[in-house]
Coordinates of C-alpha atoms in Angstrom, one line a residue:
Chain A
X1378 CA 43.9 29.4 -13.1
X1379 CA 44.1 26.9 -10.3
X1380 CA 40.7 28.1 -9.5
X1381 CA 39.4 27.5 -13.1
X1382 CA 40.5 23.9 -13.2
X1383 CA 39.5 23.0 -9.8
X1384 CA 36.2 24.2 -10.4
X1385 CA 36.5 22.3 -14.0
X1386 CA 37.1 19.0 -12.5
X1387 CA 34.5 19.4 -10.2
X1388 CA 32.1 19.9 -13.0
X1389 CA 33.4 16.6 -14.3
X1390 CA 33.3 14.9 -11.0
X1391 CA 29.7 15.9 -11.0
X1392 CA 28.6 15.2 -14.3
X1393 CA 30.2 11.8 -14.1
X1394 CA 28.4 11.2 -11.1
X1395 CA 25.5 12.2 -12.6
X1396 CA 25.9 9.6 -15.5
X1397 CA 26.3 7.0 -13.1
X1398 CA 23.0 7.7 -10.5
X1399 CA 21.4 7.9 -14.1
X1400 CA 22.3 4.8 -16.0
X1401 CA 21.8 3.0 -12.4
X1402 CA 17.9 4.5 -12.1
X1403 CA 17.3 2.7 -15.5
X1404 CA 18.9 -0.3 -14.2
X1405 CA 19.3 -2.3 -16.8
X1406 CA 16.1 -1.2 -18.9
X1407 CA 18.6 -0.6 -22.2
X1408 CA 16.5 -0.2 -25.0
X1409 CA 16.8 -1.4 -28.5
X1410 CA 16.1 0.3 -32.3
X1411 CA 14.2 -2.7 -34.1
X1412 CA 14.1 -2.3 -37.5
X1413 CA 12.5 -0.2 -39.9
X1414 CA 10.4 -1.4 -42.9
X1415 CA 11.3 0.5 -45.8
X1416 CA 8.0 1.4 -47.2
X1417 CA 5.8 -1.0 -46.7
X1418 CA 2.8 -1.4 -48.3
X1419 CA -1.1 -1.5 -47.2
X1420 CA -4.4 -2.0 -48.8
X1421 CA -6.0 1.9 -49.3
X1422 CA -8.5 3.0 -46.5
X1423 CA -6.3 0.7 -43.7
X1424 CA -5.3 1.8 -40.7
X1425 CA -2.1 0.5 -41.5
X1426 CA -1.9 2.8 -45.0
X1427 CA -3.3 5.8 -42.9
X1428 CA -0.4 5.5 -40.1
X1429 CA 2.4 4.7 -42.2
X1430 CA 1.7 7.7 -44.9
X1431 CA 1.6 10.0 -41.7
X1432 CA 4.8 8.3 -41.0
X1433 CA 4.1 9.0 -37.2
X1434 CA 2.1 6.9 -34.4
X1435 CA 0.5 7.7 -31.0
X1436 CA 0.8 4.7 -28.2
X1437 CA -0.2 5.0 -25.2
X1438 CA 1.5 3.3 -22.1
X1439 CA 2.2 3.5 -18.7
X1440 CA 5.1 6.1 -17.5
X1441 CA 5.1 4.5 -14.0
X1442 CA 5.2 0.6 -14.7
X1443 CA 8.8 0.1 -14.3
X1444 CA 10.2 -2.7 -16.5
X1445 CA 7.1 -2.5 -18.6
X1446 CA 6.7 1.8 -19.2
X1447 CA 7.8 3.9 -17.4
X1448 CA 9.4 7.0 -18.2
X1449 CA 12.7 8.4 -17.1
X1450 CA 14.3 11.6 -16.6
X1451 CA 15.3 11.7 -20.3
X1452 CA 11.8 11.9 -21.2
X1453 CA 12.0 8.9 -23.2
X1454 CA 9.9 5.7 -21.8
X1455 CA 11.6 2.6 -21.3
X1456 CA 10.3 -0.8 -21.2
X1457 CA 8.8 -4.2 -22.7
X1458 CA 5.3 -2.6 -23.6
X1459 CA 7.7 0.3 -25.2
X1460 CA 9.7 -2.0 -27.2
X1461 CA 6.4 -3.5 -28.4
X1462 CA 5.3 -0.6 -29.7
X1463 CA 8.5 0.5 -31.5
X1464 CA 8.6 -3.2 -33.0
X1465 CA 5.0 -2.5 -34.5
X1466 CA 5.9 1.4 -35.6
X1467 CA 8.9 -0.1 -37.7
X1468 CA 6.7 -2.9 -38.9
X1469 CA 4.8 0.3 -40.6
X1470 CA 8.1 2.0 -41.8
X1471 CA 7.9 4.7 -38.7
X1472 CA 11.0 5.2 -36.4
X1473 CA 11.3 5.0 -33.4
X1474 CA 11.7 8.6 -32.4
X1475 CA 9.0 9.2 -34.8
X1476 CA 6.4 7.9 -32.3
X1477 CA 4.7 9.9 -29.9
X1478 CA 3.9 8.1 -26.7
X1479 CA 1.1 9.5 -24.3
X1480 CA 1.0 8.5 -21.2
X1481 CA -2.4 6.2 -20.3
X1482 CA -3.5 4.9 -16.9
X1483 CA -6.4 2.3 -16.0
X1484 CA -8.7 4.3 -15.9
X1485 CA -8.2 6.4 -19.2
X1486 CA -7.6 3.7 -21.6
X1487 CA -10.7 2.8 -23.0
X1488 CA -11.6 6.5 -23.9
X1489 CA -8.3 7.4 -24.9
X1490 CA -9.0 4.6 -28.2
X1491 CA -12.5 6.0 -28.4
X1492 CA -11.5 9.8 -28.3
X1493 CA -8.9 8.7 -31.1
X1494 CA -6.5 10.6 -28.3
X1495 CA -3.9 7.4 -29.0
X1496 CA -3.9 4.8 -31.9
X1497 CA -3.2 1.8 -30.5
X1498 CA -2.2 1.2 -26.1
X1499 CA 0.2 -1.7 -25.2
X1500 CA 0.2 -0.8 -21.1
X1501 CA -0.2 -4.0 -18.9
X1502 CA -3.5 -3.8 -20.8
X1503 CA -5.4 -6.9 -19.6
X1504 CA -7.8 -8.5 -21.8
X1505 CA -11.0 -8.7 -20.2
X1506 CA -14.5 -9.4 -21.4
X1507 CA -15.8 -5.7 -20.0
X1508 CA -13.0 -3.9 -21.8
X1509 CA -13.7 -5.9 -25.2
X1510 CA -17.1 -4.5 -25.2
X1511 CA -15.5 -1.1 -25.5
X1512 CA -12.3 -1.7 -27.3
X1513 CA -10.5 -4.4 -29.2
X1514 CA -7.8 -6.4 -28.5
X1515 CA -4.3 -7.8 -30.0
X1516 CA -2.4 -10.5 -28.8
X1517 CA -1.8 -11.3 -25.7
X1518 CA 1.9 -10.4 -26.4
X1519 CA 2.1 -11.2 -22.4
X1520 CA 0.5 -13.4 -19.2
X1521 CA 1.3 -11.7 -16.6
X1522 CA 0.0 -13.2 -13.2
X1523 CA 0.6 -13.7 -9.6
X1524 CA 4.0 -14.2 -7.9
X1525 CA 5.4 -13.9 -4.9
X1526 CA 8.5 -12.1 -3.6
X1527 CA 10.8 -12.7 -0.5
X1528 CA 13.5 -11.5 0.8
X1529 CA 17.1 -12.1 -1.1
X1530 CA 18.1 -14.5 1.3
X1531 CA 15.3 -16.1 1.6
X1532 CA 15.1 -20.0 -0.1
X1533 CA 12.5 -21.7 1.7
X1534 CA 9.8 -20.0 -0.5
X1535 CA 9.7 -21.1 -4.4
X1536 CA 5.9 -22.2 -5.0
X1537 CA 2.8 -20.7 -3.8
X1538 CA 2.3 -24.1 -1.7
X1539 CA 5.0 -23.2 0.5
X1540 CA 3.3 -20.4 2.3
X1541 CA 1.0 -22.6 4.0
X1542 CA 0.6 -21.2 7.5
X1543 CA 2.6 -18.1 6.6
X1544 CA 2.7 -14.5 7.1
X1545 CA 2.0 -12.9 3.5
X1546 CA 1.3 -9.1 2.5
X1547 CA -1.0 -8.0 -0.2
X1548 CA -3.4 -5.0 -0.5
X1549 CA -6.9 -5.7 1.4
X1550 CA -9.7 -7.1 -0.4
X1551 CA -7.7 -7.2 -3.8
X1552 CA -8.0 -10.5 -5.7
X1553 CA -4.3 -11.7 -5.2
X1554 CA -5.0 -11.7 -1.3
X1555 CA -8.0 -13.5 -1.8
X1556 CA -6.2 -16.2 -3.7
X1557 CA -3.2 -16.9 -1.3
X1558 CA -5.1 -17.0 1.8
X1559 CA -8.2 -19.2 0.0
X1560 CA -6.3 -21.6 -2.3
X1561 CA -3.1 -21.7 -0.5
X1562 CA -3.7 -20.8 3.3
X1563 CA -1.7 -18.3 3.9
X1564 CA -2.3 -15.4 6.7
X1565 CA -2.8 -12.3 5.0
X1566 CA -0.8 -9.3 6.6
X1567 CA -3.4 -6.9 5.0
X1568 CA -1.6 -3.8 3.9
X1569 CA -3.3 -0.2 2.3
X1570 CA -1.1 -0.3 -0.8
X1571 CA 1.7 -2.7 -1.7
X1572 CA 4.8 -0.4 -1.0
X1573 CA 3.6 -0.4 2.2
X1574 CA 4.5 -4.3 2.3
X1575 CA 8.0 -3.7 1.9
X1576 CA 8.7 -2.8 5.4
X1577 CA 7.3 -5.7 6.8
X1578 CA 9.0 -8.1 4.5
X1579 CA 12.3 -6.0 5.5
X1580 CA 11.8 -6.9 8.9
X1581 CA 11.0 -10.5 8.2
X1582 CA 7.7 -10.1 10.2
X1583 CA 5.9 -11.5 6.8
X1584 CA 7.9 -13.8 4.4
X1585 CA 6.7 -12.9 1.7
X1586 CA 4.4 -10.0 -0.9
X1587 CA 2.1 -11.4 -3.4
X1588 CA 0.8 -9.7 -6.2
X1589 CA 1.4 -9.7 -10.4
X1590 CA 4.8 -10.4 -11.0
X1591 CA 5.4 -7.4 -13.2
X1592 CA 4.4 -5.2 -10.0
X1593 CA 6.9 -7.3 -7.5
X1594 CA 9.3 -7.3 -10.5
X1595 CA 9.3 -3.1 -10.4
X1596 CA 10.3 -3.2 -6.7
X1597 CA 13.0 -6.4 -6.9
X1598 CA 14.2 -3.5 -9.9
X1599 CA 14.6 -0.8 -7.3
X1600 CA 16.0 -2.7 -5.1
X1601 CA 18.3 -6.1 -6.1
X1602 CA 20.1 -6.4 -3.0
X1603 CA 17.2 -6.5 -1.0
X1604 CA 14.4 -8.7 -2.6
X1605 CA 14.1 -11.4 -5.5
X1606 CA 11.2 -12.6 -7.0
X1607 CA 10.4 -16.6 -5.5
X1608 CA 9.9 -17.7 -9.1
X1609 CA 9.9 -16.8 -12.6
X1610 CA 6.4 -19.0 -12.6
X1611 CA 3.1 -17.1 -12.1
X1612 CA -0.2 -19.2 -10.7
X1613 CA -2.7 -17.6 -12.4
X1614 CA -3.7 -15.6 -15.4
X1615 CA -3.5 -11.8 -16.7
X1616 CA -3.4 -11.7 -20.5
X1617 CA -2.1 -8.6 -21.6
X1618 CA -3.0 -7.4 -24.7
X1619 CA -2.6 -4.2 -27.3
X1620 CA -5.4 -2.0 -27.3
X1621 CA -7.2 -0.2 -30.4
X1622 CA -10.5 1.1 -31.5
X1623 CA -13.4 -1.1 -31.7
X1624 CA -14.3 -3.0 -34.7
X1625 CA -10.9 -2.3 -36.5
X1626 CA -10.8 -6.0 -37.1
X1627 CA -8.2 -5.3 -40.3
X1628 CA -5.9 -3.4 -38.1
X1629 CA -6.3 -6.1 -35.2
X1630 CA -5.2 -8.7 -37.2
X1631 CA -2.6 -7.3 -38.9
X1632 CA -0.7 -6.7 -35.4
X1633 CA -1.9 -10.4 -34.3
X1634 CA 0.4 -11.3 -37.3
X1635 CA 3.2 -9.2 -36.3
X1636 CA 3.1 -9.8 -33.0
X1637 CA 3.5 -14.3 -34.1
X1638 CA 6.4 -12.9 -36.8
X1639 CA 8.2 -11.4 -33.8
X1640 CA 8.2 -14.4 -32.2
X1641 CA 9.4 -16.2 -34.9
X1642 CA 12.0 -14.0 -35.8
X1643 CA 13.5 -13.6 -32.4
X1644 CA 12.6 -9.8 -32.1
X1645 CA 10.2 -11.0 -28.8
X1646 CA 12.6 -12.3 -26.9
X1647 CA 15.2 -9.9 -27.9
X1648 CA 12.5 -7.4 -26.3
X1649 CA 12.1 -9.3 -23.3
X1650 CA 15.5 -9.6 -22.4
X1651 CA 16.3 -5.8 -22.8
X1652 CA 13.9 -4.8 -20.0
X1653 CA 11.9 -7.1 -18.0
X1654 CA 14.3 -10.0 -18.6
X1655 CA 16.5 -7.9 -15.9
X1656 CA 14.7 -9.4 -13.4
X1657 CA 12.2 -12.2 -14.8
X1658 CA 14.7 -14.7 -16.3
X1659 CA 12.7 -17.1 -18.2
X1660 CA 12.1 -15.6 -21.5
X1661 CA 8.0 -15.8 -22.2
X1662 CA 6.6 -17.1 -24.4
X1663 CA 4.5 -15.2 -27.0
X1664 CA 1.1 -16.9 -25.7
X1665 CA -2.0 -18.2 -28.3
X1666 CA -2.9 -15.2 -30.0
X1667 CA -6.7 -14.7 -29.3
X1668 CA -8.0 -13.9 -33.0
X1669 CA -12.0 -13.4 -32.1
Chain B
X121 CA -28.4 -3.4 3.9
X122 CA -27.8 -7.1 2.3
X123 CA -24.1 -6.7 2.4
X124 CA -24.5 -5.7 5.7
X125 CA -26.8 -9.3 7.1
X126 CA -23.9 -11.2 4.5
X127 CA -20.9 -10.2 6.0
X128 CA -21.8 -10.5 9.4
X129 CA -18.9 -12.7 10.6
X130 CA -16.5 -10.4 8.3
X131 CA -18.1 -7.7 10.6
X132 CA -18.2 -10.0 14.3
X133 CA -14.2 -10.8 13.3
X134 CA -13.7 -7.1 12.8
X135 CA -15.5 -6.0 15.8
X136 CA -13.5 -7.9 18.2
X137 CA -10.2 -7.0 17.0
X138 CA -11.2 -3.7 17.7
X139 CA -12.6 -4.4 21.1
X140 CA -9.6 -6.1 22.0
X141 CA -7.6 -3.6 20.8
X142 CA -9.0 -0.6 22.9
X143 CA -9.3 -3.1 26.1
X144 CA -6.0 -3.8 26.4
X145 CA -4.9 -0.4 25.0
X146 CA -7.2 1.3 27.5
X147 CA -6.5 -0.4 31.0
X148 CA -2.4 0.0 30.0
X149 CA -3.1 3.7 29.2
X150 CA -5.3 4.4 32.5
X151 CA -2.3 3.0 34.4
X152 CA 0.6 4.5 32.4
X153 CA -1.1 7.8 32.8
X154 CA -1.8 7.9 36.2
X155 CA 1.5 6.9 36.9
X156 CA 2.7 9.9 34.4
X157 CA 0.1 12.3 36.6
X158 CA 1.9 11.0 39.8
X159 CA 5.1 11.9 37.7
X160 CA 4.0 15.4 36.9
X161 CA 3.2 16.1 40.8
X162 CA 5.8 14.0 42.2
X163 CA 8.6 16.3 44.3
X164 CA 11.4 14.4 42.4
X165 CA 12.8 16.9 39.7
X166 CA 13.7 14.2 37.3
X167 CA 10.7 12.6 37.4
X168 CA 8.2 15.8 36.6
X169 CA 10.5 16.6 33.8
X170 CA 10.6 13.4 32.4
X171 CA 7.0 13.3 32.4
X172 CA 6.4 16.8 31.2
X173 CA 8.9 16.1 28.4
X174 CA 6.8 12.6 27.0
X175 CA 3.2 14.2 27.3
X176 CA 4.1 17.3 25.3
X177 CA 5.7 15.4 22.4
X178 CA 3.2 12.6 22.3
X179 CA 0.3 14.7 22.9
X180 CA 1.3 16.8 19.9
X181 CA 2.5 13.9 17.2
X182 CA -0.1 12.6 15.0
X183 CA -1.3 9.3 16.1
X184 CA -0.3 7.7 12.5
X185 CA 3.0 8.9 13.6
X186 CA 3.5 6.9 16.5
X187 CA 1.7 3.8 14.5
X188 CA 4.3 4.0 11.9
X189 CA 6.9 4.3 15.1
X190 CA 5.6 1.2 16.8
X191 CA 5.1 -0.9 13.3
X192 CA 8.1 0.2 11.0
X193 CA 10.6 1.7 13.1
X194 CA 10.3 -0.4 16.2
X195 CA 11.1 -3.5 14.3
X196 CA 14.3 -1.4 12.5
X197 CA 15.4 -1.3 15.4
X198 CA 15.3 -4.8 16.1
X199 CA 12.1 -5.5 18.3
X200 CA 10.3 -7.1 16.3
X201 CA 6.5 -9.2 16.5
X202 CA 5.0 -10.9 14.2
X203 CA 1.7 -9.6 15.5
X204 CA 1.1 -6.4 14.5
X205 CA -2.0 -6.5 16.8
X206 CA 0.9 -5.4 19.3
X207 CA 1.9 -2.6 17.3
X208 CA -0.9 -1.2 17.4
X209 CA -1.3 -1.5 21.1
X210 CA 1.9 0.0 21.9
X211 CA 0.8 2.9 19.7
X212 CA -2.6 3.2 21.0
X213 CA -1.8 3.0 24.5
X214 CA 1.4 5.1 24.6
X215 CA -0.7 8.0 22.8
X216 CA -3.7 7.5 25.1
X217 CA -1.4 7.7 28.2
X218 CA -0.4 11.2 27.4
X219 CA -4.0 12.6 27.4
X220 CA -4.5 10.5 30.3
X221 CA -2.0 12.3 32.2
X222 CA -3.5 15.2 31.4
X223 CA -6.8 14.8 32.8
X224 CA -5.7 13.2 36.0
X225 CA -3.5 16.4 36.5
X226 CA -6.3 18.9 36.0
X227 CA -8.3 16.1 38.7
X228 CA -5.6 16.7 40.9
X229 CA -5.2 20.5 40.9
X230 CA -9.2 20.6 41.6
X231 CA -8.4 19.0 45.1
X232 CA -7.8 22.2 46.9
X233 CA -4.3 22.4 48.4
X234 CA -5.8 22.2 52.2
X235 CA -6.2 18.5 51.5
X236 CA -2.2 17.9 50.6
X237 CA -1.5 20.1 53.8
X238 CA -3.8 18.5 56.0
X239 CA -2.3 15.3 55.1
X240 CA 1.3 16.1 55.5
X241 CA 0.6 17.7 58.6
X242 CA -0.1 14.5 60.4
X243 CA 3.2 12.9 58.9
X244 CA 2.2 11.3 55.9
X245 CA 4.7 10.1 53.6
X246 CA 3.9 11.7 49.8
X247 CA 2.8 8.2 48.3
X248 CA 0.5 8.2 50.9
X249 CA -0.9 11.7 50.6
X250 CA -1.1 10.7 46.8
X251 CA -2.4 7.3 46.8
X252 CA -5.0 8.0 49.9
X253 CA -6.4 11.7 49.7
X254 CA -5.2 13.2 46.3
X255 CA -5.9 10.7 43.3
X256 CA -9.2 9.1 44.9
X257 CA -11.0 12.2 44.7
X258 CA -9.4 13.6 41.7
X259 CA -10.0 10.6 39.6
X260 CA -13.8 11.3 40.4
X261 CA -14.0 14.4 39.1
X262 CA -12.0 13.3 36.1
X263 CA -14.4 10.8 34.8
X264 CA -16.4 12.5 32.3
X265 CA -12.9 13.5 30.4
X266 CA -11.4 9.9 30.9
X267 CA -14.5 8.5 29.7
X268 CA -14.3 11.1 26.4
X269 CA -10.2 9.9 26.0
X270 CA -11.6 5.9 26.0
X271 CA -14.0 7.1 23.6
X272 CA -11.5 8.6 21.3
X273 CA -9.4 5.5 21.7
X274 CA -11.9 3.2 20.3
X275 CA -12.4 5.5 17.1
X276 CA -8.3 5.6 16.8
X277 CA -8.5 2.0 16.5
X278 CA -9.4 2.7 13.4
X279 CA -5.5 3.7 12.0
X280 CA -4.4 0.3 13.2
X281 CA -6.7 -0.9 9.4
X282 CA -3.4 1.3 7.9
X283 CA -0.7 -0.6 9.9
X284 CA -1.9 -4.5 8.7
X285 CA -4.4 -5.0 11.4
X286 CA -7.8 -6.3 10.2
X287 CA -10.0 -5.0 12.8
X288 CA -13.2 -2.9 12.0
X289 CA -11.6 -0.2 9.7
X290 CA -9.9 -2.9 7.6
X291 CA -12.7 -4.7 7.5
X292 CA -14.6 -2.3 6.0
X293 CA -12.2 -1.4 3.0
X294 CA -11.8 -5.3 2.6
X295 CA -15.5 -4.9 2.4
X296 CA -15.8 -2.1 0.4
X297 CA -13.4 -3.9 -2.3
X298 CA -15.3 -6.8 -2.7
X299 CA -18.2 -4.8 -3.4
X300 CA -17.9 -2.0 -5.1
X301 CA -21.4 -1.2 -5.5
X302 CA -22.2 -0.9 -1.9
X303 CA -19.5 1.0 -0.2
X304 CA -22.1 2.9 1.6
X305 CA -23.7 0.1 3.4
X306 CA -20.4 -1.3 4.1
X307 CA -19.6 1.7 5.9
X308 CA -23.0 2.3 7.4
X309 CA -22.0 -1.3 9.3
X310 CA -19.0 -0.3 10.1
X311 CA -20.1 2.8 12.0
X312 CA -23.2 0.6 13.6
X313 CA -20.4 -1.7 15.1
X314 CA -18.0 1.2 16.5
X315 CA -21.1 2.7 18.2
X316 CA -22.4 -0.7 19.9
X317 CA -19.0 0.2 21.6
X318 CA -18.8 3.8 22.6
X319 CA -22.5 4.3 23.2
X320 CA -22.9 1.6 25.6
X321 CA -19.4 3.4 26.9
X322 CA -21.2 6.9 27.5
X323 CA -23.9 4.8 29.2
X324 CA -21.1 3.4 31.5
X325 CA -19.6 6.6 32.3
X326 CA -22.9 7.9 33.2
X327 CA -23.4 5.4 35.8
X328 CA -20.0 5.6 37.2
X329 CA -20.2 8.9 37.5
X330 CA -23.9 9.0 39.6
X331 CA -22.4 6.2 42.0
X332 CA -18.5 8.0 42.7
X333 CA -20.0 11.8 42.3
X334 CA -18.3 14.3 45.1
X335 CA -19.7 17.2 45.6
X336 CA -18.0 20.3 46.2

């Protein structure tokens, strides 16, 4: 008996140890169940009519994006792109666990819409005029753009201008270092991928890492105690925006008016500050849709 | 070839890094070593095994091992630079040492014993017997490898373009970045630049070798 219940409380002990390493990997990436439309209604021979007669949706997005998709040990991907997505599928009367998500990376997204693999990608998607020529896009729902991150303690670094003269980390050759050491005159600490800056900046021998703020915003996520992002303000530009199939100019519009009702309606920023808002205070926001 | 001609100074900037690096790597790891060979021969008991011991570990660890040692862990442990150029040296020459050693010892078990015993037998101390008679004429007969170790040295440079050192390796993948559409030419420069360095090196070693030559 003693045996049983010893070994039964150490089955507890270890579940509820469990619970806790798991809840603290999502951080603080809770997720939220927007609401459903109850049968909504489309013009025949939409996209929209198609999907919501299905009743089901494939979106693509990132699994490895932390903040913005990524996708946890229960299988179910967590994130700002995600809640995107589930705030569209309920805008067409689908569920939330009615949605299937695939994962897409950069280099699969453009024939993922083609193939019809996925119906529509919200995965730090950035509009560009080389993609458009291939797909279409939504929004921007979301400007991402360059940061920098320093150490926790670290308060002499809030603007890209204080730098100057500076040890920074970024990747070699990518267009972030190019910025910081051109426009701002910093001295690039050239590293092969940017995990591998985080040593450096550990040790103080650079102050700070520069690259998108949703990418430094995945490591501060990891890691809290250790790093924080300079500022919530980015100095340039990455529209992100919600893939689909070319010349679905019906459907594109119809999310370019969800995506300004979410706004409106406080659904956005409820979004944002259920996953990225963890670690990027300042609510965005929703940027000038770009109806083309 | 144009990206080549355009990115000379990226190249010229590169180039010297590198050069730097295996000067300074290579003179600290020709004395280090020898003074490791000494070690090894040396009639102190402490001293061959301490030598023995730091050539067969570093001889046998990856050199991206002791690069990561000398960048990441080094400063963990609280020395820390803010030039990583002397990371990279400390990695460089530490691991060159060891193969240094190496080849100095098999130098100094060509010189046939007679030459120790001769020495000795007319009272000579054993710094002397190794400073006058032993290492001159086993350093001689060691060129040819010491010149293939320097050799190796300047390619290993290369892993320093992994540990935030912008020297020809990094170069290139900065190069190679920026233009996509000509990553061959940017590495055909790169490998024009390392050879302007080790050919010239072999041309060296063959001179050397004419003017010190012993035969035996």
């Amino acid at each position: 008996m003693t045996f049983l219940t010893r070994r039964k409380s150490l089955l507890v002990a270890a579940s509820a140890a469990l619970a806790l390493s798991l809840s603290a990997c999502g951080g603080s990436s809770s997720t939220t169940s927007p609401p459903v439309a109850e049968k909504p209604s489309f013009a025949a021979d939409t996209t929209m009519a198609k999907l919501s007669s299905a009743g089901k949706i494939v979106i693509g997005t990132k699994f490895d994006q932390p903040l913005f998709g990524q996708k946890g040990l229960d299988g179910k991907p967590v994130g700002f792109d995600v809640e995107m997505g589930k705030l569209i599928a309920g805008k067409l009367g689908i569920p939330a666990d009615k949605i299937e998500w695939k994962e897409t990376v950069s280099a699969n997204r453009e024939q993922f819409l083609k193939n019809g693999d996925v119906d529509i990608i919200v995965a730090t998607y950035t509009i560009n005029d080389k993609r458009k020529t291939e797909v279409d896009f939504a929004g921007p729902y979301y400007e991402a753009g360059q940061a920098l991150m320093v150490n926790k303690d670290n308060t002499s670094i809030t603007k890209p201008e204080d730098v100057k003269g500076k040890n920074v980390c970024s990747v070699t050759g990518s267009t972030p270092a190019g910025t910081i050491v051109e426009k701002y005159g910093a001295v690039l600490v050239p590293a092969a991928t940017y995990s591998a800056c985080l040593e450096p900046l550990r040790n103080k021998q650079v102050e700070a890492i520069t690259t998108d703020n949703v990418i430094l915003a995945g490591f501060v996520n990891k890691e809290p105690d250790a790093f924080k992002l300079a500022s919530d303000q980015t100095f340039t530009k990455e529209p992100y925006g919600i893939g689909l199939k070319k010349d679905d100019t019906v459907f594109r519009n119809w999310i370019n008016d969800q995506l300004e009702a979410f706004a409106k309606d406080g659904s956005y920023k409820k979004a944002w500050e259920a996953t990225a808002g963890a670690v990027i205070k300042t609510a965005p926001e929703l940027p000038a849709i770009n109806r083309y | 070839m144009d990206v080549i001609i355009e990115n000379l100074p990226a190249y010229w900037d590169g180039f010297l890094r590198t050069l730097f690096l295996s000067v300074v790597s290579g003179i600290i790891a020709l004395i280090f070593g020898t003074l490791l060979a000494a070690a090894r021969v040396s009639p102190i008991a402490a001293l061959r095994g301490f030598s023995m011991t730091y050539v067969e570990i570093v001889r046998n660890t990856p050199l991206t091992i002791a690069f990561f040692f000398a960048a990441v862990v080094l400063p963990r442990l609280g020395v820390t630079f803010q030039q990583f150029e002397i990371a990279a040296i400390i990695a460089l020459s530490a691991y060159t040492s060891a193969f240094i050693a190496e080849a100095v010892r098999s130098g100094v078990n060509s010189v046939p014993v007679g030459q120790a015993e001769a020495a000795r037998s007319i009272g000579m101390k054993f710094s002397q017997v190794l400073s006058l008679i032993i290492l001159p004429q086993a350093l001689r007969t060691v060129i040819p490898p010491m010149i293939n170790i320097l050799i190796a040295l300047v390619k290993n440079s290369s892993v320093a373009g992994a540990f935030y050192v912008l020297e020809l390796f990094g170069t290139g993948r900065q190069l190679a970045n920026a233009n996509g559409d000509a990553v061959l030419w940017v590495l055909v420069g790169v490998a024009i630049f390392y050879l302007l360095i080790t050919v010239p090196l072999g041309y060296v070693a063959n001179l050397v070798e004419r003017k010190v030559a012993i035969s035996r």
